[in-house]
XYZ file of C-alpha atoms in Angstrom:
123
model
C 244.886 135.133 208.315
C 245.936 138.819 207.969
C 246.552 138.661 204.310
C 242.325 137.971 204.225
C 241.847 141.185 206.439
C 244.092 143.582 204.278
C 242.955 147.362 204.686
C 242.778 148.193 200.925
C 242.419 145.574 197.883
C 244.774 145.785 194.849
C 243.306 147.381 192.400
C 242.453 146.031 188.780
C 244.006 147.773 186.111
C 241.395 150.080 184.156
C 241.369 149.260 180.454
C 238.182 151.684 179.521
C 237.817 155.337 180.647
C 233.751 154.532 180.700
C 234.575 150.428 181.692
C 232.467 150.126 178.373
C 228.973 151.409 179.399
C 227.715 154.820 179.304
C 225.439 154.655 182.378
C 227.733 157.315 184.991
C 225.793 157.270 188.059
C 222.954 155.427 186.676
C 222.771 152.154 188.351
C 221.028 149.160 186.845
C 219.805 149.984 183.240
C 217.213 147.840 181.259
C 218.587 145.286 179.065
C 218.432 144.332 175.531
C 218.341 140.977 173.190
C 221.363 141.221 170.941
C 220.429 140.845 167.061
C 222.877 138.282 166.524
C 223.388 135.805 169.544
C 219.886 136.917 171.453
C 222.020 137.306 174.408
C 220.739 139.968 176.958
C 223.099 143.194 177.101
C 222.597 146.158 179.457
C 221.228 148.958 177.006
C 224.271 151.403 177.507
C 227.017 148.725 176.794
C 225.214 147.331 173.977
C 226.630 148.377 170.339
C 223.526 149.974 168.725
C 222.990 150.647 164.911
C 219.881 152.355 163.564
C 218.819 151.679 160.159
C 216.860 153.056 157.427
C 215.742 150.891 154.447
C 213.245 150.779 151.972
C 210.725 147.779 152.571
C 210.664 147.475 149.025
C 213.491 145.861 147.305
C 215.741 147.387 144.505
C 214.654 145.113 141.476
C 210.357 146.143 142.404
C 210.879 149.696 143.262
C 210.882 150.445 139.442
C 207.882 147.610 138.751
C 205.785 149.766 141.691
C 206.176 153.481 140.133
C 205.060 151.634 136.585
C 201.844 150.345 138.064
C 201.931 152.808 140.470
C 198.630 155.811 139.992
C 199.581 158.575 141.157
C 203.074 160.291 139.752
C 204.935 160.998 143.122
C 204.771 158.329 145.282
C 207.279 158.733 148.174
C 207.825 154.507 149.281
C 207.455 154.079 152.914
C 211.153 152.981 154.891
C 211.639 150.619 157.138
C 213.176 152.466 160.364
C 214.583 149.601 162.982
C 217.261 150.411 165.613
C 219.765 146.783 165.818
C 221.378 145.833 169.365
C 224.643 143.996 169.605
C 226.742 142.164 172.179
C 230.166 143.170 171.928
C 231.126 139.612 171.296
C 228.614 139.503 168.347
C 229.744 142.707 167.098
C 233.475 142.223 166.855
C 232.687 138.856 165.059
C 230.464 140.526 162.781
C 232.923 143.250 162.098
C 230.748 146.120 163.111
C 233.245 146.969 165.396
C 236.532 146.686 165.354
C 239.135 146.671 168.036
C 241.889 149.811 168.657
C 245.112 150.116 169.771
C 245.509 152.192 172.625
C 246.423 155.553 170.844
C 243.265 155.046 168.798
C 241.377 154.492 171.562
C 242.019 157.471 173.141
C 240.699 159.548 170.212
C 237.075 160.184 171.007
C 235.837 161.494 167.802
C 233.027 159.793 165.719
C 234.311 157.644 162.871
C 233.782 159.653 159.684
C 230.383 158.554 158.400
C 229.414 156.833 155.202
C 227.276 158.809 153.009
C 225.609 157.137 150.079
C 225.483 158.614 146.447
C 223.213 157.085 143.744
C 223.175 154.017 145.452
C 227.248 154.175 145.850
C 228.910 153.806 148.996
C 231.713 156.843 149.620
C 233.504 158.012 152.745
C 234.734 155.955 155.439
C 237.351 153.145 155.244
């Protein structure tokens, strides 16, 4: 069987520069429930979102600062950082998948900034 014994393996081909996790030399990392499916992801190949929302809803915000006492009441916000699979992810279109030109281009996507309540910026 000398095809068994071979000196050096073929070698897969390498479609990410990072194999899609950002752990380098790292080893095991600790993993995480995805949002969506609840499967268990390593933390640095996860798809993470943070978000900031008020815990109050639109329509009440107005019905609080009526009833509210004091003048300037500054409503709490709800800080909670999401975890995704990549699976979940692409089917929930938070990501989306690149050609390979695009994927070489490392910079951020341009972020959404929010105006009055008005989404601007971004695709």
């Amino acid at each position: 069987f000398s095809w068994a014994y071979s000196p050096k393996p073929a070698s897969m081909p390498k479609k990410r520069r990072n194999r899609g996790r950002a752990k380098k030399n790292a080893g095991r990392k600790r993993r995480v429930a995805c949002e969506l499916s609840g499967k268990l992801v390593p933390k640095d190949k996860a798809i993470k979102r943070y978000i900031v929302r008020n815990i109050v809803n639109a329509a009440a915000i107005s019905d609080l600062k009526e009833a509210s006492v004091y003048a300037e009441y500054a409503l709490p916000k709800l800080y909670y950082k999401m975890y995704y699979c990549v699976g979940a992810a692409c089917h929930r279109r938070i990501v989306r998948s690149r050609s390979k030109t695009e994927m070489k281009n490392r910079q951020p996507p341009p972020r959404r900034r929010y105006n009055d309540g008005k989404k601007s910026g971004g695709k």
